[in-house]
XYZ file of N, CA and C in Angstrom:
642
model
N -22.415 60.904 -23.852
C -21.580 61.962 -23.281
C -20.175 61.865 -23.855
N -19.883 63.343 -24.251
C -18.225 62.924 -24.845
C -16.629 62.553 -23.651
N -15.865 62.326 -23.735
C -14.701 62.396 -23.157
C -14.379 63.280 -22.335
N -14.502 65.028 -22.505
C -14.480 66.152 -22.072
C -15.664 66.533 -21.454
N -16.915 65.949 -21.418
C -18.125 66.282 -20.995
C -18.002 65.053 -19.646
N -17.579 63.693 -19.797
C -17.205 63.178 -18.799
C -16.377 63.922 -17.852
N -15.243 63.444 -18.167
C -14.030 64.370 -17.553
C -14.385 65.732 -16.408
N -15.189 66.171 -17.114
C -16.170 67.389 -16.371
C -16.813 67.243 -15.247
N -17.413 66.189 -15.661
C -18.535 65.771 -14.938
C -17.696 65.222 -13.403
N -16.885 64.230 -13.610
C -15.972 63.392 -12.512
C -15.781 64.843 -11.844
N -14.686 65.913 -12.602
C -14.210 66.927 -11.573
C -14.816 67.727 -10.683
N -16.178 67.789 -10.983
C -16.854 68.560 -10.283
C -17.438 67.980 -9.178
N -17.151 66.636 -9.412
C -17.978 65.818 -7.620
C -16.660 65.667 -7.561
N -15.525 65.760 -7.359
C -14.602 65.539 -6.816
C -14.023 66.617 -5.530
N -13.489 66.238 -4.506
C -12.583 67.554 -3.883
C -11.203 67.902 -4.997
N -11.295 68.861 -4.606
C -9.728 69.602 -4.861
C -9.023 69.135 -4.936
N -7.863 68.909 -5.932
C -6.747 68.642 -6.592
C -6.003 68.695 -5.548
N -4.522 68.154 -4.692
C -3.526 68.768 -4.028
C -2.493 69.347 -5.163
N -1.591 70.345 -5.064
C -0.753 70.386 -5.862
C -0.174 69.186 -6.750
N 0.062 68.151 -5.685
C 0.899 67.227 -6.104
C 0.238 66.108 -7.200
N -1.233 65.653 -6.317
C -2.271 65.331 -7.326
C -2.350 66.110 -8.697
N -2.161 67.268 -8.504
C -2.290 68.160 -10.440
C -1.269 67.602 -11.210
N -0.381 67.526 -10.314
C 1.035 67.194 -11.303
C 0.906 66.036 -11.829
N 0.143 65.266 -10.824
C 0.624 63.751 -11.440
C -0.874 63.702 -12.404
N -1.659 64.468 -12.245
C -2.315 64.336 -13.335
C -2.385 65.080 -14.537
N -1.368 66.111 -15.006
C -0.524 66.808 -15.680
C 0.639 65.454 -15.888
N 1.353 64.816 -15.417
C 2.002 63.595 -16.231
C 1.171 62.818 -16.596
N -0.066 62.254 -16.147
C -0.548 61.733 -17.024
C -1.297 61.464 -18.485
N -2.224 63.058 -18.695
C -2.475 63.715 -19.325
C -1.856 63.682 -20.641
N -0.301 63.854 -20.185
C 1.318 64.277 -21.359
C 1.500 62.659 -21.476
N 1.346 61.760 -20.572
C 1.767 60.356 -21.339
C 1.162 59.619 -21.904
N -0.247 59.672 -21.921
C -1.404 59.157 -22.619
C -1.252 59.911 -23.913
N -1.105 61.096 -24.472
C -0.933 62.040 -25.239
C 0.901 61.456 -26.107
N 1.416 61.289 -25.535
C 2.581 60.851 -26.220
C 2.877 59.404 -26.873
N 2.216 58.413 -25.907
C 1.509 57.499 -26.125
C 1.228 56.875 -27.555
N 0.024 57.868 -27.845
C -0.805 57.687 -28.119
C -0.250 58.074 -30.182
N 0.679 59.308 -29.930
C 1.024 60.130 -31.217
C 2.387 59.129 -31.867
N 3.622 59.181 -30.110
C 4.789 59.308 -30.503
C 4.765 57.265 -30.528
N 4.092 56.743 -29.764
C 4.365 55.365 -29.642
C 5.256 54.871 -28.561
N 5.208 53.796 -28.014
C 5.651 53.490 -26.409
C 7.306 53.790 -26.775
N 8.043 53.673 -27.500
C 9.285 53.167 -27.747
C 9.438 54.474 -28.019
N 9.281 55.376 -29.088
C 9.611 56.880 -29.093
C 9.595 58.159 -27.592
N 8.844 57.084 -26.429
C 8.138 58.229 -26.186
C 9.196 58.435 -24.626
N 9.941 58.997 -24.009
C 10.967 58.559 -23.225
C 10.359 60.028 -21.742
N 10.507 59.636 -20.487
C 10.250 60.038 -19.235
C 10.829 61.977 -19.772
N 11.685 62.185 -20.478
C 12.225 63.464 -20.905
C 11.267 64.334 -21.406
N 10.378 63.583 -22.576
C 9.734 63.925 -23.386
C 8.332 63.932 -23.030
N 8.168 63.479 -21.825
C 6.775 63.286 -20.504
C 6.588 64.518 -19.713
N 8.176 64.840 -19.335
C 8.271 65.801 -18.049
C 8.210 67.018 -18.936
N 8.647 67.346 -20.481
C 8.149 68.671 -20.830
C 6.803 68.937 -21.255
N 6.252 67.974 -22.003
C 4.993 68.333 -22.246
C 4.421 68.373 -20.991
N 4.281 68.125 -19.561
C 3.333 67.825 -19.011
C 3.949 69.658 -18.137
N 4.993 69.929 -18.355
C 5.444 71.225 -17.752
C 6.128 70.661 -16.432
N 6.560 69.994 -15.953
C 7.190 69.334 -15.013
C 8.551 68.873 -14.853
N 9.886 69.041 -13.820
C 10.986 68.413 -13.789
C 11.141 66.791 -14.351
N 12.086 66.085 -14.640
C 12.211 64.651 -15.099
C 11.941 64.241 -13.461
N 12.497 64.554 -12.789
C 12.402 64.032 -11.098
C 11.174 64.118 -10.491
N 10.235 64.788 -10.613
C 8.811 64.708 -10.213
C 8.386 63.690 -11.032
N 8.439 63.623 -12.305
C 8.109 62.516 -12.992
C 7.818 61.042 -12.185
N 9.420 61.023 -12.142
C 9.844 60.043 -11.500
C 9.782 59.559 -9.488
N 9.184 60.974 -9.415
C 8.602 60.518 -7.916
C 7.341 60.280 -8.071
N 6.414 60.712 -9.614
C 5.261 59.485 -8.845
C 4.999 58.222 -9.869
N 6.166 58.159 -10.447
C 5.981 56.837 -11.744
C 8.166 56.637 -11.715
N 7.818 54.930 -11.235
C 9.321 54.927 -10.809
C 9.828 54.533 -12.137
N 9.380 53.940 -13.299
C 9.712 53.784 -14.750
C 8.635 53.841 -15.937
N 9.079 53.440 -16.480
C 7.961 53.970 -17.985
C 6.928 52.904 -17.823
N 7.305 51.921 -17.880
C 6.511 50.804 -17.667
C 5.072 50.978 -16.492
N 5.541 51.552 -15.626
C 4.958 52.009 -14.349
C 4.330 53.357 -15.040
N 4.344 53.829 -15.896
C 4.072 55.602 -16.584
C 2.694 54.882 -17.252
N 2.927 54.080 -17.779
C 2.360 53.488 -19.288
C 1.446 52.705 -18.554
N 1.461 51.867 -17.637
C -0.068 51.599 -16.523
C -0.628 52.301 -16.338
N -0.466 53.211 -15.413
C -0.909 54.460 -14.494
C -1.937 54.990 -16.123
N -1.335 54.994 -17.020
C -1.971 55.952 -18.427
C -2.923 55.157 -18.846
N -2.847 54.257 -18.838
C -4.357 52.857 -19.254
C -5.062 53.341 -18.203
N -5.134 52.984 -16.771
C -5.784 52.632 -15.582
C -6.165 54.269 -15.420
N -5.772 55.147 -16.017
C -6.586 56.163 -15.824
C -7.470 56.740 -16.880
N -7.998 55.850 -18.217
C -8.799 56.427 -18.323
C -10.308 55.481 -18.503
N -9.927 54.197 -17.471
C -10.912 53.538 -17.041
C -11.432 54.240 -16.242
N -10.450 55.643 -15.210
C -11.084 56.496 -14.022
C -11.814 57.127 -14.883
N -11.545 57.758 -15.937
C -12.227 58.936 -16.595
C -13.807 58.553 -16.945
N -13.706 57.328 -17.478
C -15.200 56.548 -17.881
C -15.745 56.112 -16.779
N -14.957 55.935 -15.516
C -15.941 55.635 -14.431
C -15.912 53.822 -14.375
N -15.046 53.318 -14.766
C -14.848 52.054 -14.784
C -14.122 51.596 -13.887
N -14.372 51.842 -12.505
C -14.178 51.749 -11.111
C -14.842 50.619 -10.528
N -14.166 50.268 -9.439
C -14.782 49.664 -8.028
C -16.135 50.074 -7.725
N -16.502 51.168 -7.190
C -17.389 52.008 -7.250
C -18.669 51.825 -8.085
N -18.500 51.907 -9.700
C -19.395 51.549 -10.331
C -19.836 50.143 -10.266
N -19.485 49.027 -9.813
C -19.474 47.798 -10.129
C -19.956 47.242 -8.068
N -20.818 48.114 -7.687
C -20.422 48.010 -5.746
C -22.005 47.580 -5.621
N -22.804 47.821 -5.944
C -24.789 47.333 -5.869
C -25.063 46.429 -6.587
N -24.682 44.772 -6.130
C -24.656 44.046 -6.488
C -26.305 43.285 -6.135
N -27.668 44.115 -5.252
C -28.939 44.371 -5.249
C -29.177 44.975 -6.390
N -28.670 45.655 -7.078
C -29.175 46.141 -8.355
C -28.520 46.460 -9.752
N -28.473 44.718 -9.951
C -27.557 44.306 -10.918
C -28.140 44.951 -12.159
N -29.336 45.230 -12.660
C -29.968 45.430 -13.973
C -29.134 46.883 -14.417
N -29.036 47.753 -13.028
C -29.121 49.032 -13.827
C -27.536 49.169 -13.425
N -27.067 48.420 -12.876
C -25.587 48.813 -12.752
C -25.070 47.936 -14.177
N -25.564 46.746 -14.520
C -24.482 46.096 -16.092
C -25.111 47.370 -16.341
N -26.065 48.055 -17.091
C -26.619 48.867 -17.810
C -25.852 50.011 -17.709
N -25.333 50.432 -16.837
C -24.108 51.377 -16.572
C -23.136 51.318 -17.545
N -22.500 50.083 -16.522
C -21.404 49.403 -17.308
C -21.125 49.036 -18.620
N -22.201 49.021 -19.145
C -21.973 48.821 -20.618
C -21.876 49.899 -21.203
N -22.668 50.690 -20.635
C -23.204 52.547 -21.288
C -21.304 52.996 -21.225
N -20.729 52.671 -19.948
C -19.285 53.548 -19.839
C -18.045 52.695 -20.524
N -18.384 51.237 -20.360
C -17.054 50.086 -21.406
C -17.601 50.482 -22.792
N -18.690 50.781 -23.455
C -18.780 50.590 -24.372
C -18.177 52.447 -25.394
N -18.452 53.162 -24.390
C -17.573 54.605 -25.141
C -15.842 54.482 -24.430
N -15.667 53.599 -23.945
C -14.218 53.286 -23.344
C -13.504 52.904 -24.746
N -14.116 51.763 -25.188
C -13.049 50.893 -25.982
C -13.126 51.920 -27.721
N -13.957 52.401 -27.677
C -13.893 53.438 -29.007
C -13.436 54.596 -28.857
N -12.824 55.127 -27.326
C -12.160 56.366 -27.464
C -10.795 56.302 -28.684
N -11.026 57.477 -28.908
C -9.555 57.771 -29.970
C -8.084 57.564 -28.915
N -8.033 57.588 -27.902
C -6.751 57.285 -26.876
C -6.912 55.611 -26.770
N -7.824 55.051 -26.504
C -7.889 53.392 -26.188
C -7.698 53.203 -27.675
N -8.073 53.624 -28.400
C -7.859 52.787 -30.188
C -6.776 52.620 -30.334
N -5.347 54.094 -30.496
C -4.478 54.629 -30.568
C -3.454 53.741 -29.572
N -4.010 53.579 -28.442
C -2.664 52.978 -27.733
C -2.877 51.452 -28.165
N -4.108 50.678 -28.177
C -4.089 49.015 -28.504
C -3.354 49.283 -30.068
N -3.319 50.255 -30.845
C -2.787 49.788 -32.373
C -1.033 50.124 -32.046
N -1.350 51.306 -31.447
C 0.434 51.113 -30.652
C 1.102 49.787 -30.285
N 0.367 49.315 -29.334
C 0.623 47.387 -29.152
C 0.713 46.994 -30.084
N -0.546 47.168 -30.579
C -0.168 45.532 -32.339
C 1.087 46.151 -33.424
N 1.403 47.329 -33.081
C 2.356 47.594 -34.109
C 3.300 47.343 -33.615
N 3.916 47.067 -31.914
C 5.086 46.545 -31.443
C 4.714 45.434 -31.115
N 4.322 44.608 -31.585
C 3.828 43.448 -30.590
C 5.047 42.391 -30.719
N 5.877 42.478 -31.967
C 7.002 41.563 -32.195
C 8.416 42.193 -31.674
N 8.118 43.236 -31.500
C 9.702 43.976 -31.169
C 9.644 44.371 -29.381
N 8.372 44.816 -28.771
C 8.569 44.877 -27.840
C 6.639 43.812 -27.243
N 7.077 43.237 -27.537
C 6.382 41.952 -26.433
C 5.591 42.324 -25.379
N 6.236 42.607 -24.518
C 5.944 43.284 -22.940
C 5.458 44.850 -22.882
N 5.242 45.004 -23.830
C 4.484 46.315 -23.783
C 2.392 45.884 -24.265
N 2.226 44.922 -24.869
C 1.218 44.502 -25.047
C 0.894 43.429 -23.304
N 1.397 42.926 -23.068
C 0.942 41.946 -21.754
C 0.735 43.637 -20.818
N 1.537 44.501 -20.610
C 1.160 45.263 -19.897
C -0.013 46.055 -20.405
N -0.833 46.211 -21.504
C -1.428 47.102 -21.704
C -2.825 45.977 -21.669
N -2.551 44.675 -21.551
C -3.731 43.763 -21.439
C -3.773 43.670 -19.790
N -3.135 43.827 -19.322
C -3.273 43.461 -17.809
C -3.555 45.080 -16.592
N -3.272 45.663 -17.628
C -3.824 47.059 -16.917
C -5.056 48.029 -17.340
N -5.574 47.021 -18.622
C -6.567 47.782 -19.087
C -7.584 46.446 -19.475
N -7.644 45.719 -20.879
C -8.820 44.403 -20.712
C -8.626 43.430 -19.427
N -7.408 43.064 -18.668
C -7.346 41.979 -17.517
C -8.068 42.935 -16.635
N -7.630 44.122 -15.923
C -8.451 44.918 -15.055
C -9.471 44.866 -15.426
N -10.394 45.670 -16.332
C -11.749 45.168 -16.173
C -12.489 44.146 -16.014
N -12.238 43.183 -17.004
C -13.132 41.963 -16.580
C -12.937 41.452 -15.096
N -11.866 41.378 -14.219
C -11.790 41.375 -13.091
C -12.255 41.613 -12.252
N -12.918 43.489 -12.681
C -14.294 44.001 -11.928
C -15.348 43.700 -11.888
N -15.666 43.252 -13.261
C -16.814 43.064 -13.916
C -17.115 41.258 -13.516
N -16.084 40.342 -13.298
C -16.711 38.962 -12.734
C -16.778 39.072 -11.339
N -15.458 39.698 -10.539
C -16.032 40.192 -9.299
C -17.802 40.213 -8.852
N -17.745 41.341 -9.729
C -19.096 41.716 -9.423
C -20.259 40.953 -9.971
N -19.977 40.156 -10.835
C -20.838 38.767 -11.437
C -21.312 38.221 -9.908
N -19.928 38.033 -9.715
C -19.980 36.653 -8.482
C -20.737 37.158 -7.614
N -20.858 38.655 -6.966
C -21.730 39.458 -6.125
C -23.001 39.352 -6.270
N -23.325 39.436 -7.874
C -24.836 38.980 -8.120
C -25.317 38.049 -8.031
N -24.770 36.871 -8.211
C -25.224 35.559 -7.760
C -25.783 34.980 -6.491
N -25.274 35.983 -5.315
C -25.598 35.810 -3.703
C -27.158 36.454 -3.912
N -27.474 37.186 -5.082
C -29.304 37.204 -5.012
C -30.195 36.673 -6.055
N -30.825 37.150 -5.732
C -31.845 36.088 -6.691
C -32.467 36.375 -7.954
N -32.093 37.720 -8.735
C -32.556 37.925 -10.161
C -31.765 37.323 -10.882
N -30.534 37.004 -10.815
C -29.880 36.662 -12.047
C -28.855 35.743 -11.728
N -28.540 34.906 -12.721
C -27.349 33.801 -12.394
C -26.462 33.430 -13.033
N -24.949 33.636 -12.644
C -23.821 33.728 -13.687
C -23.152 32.322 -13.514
N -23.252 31.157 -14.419
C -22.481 30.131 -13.644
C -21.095 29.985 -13.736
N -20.658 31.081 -14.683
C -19.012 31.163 -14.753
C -19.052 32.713 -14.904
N -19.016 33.487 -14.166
C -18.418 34.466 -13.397
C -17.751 35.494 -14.555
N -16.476 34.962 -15.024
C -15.440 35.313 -15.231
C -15.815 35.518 -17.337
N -16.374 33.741 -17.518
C -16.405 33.915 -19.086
C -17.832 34.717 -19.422
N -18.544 35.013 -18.620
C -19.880 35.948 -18.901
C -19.342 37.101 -18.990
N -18.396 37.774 -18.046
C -17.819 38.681 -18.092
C -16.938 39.141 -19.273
N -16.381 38.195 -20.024
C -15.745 37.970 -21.317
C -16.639 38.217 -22.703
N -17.642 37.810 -21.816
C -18.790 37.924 -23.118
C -19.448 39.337 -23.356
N -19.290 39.070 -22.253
C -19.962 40.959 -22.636
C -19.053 41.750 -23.146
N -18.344 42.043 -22.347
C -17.217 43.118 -23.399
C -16.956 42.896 -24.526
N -16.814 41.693 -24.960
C -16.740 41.394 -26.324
C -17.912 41.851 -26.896
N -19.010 41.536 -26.364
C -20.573 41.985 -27.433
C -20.696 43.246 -27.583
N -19.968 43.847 -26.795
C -19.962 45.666 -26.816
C -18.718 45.981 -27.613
N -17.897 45.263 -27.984
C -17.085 45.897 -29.179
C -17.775 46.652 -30.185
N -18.283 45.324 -30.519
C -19.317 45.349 -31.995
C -18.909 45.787 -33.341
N -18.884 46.358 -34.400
C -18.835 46.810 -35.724
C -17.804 47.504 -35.587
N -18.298 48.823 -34.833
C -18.025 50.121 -34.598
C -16.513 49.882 -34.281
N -16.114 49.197 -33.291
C -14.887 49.074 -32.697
C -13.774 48.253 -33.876
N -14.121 47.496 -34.346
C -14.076 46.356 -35.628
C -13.034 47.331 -36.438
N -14.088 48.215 -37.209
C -14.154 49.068 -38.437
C -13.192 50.356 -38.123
N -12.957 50.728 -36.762
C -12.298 51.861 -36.269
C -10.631 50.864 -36.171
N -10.725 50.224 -35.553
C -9.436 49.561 -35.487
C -8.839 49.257 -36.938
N -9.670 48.936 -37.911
C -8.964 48.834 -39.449
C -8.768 50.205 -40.332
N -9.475 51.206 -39.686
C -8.847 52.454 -40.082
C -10.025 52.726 -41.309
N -11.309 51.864 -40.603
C -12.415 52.069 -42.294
C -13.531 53.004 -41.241
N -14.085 53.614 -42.411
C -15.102 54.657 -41.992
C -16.070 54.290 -41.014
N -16.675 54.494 -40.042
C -17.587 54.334 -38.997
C -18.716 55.197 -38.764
N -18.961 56.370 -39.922
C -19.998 57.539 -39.250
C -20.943 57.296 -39.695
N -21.339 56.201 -40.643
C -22.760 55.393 -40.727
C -23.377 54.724 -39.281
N -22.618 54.095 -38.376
C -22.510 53.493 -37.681
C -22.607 54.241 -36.173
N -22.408 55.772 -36.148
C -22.239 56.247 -35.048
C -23.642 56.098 -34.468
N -24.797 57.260 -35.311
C -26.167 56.986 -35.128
C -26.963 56.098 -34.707
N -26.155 54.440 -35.094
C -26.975 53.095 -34.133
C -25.840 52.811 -33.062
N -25.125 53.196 -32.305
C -23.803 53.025 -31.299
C -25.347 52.633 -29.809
N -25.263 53.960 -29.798
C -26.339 54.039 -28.280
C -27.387 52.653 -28.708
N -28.093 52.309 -29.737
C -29.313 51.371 -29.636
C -28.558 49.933 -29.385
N -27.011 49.992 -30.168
C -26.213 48.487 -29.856
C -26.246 48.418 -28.476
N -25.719 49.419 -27.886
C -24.966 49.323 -26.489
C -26.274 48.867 -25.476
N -27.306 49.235 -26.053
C -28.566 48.513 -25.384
C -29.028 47.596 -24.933
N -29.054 47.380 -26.704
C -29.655 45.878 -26.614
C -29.032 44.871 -26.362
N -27.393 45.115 -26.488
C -26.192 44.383 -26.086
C -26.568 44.253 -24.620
N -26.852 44.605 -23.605
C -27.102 44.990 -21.888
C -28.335 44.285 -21.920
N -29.500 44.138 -22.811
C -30.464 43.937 -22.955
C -30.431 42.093 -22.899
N -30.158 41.588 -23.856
C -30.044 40.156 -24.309
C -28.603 39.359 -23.490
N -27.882 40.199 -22.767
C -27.155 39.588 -21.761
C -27.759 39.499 -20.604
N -28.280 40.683 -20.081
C -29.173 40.231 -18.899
C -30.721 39.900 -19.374
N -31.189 39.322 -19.985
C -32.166 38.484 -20.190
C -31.496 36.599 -20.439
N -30.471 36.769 -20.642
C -29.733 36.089 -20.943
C -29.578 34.966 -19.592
N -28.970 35.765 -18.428
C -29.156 35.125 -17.462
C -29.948 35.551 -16.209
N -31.144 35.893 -16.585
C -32.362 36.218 -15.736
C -32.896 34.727 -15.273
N -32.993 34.740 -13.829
C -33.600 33.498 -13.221
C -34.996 33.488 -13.938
């Protein structure tokens, strides 16, 4: 499913927007988008509040600084993929929920917005420091967080057994990078590679939970 075919999908089981909810998802929209083009350091609360069609002061009533802008813009498009609490909650039916989870981390970390903002980081990583710890702690620290959480949940039954929680959880996301993610981050061609994406993301889900099957 693409980005926009997701996206779709979320809005339509959702209730209704409040005004105020549109807006702030109209700033977010414009800061992921600026992000992503202009780079964290170019990209200033001014230059947020016009693209998104909004005052600088609404901005700033629901994001009290950039720093706080630039979370909110990671952590929402773990919402978009569904990389929630929620997804990670049937810890009775661990097989088909990792199987989820991998299906939605694994078109997460190859979106053109997640590529775009981690190369944003590595290109400031010496000048602004603290813009990479925040984009690890609101986007790879948050997930695995969910994802050993919910390790530890599976362990209270009896198909499967994680004895470290946290570095299984490490492992997987890493095995779902794979090539694809590799080759996109160095800026080298990937459309050989698109066609086997879905069979990786499989068997990746596949040989982890066989992996630790009682």
């Amino acid at each position: 499913m693409n980005k926009s075919a997701t996206h779709s999908t979320l809005c339509q089981h959702s209730a209704p927007m409040t005004r105020s909810e549109q807006k702030r998802s109209q700033i977010l929209t414009a800061s992921i988008e600026l992000f992503c083009v202009q780079g964290f350091p170019n990209t200033s609360m001014d230059l947020v509040a016009k693209k998104a069609g909004v005052s600088k002061q609404t901005v700033y009533s629901h994001f009290g600084s950039k720093d706080e802008l630039f979370i909110a813009a990671i952590e929402s498009k773990c919402v978009v993929h569904q990389l929630t609490g929620n997804l990670l909650d049937d810890a009775a039916n661990a097989e088909q929920t990792i199987r989820m989870f991998a299906q939605q981390f694994g078109e997460l970390i190859v979106s053109d917005e997640v590529l775009a903002v981690f190369k944003t980081c590595l290109a400031h990583a010496e000048t602004h420091p603290d813009l990479s710890k925040l984009y690890y702690e609101a986007g790879p620290k948050h997930v695995l967080g969910l994802l050993s959480d919910y390790l530890s949940k599976v362990n209270q039954h009896n198909e499967f057994y994680f004895a470290n929680p946290h570095d299984s959880a490490v492992r997987l996301c890493l095995m779902l990078f794979g090539e694809l993610k590799l080759r996109s981050e160095l800026g080298i061609d990937v459309a050989e590679l698109l066609p086997k994406r879905q069979a990786y993301i499989d068997e990746t889900a596949t040989l982890f939970l066989n992996a630790h099957r009682k």
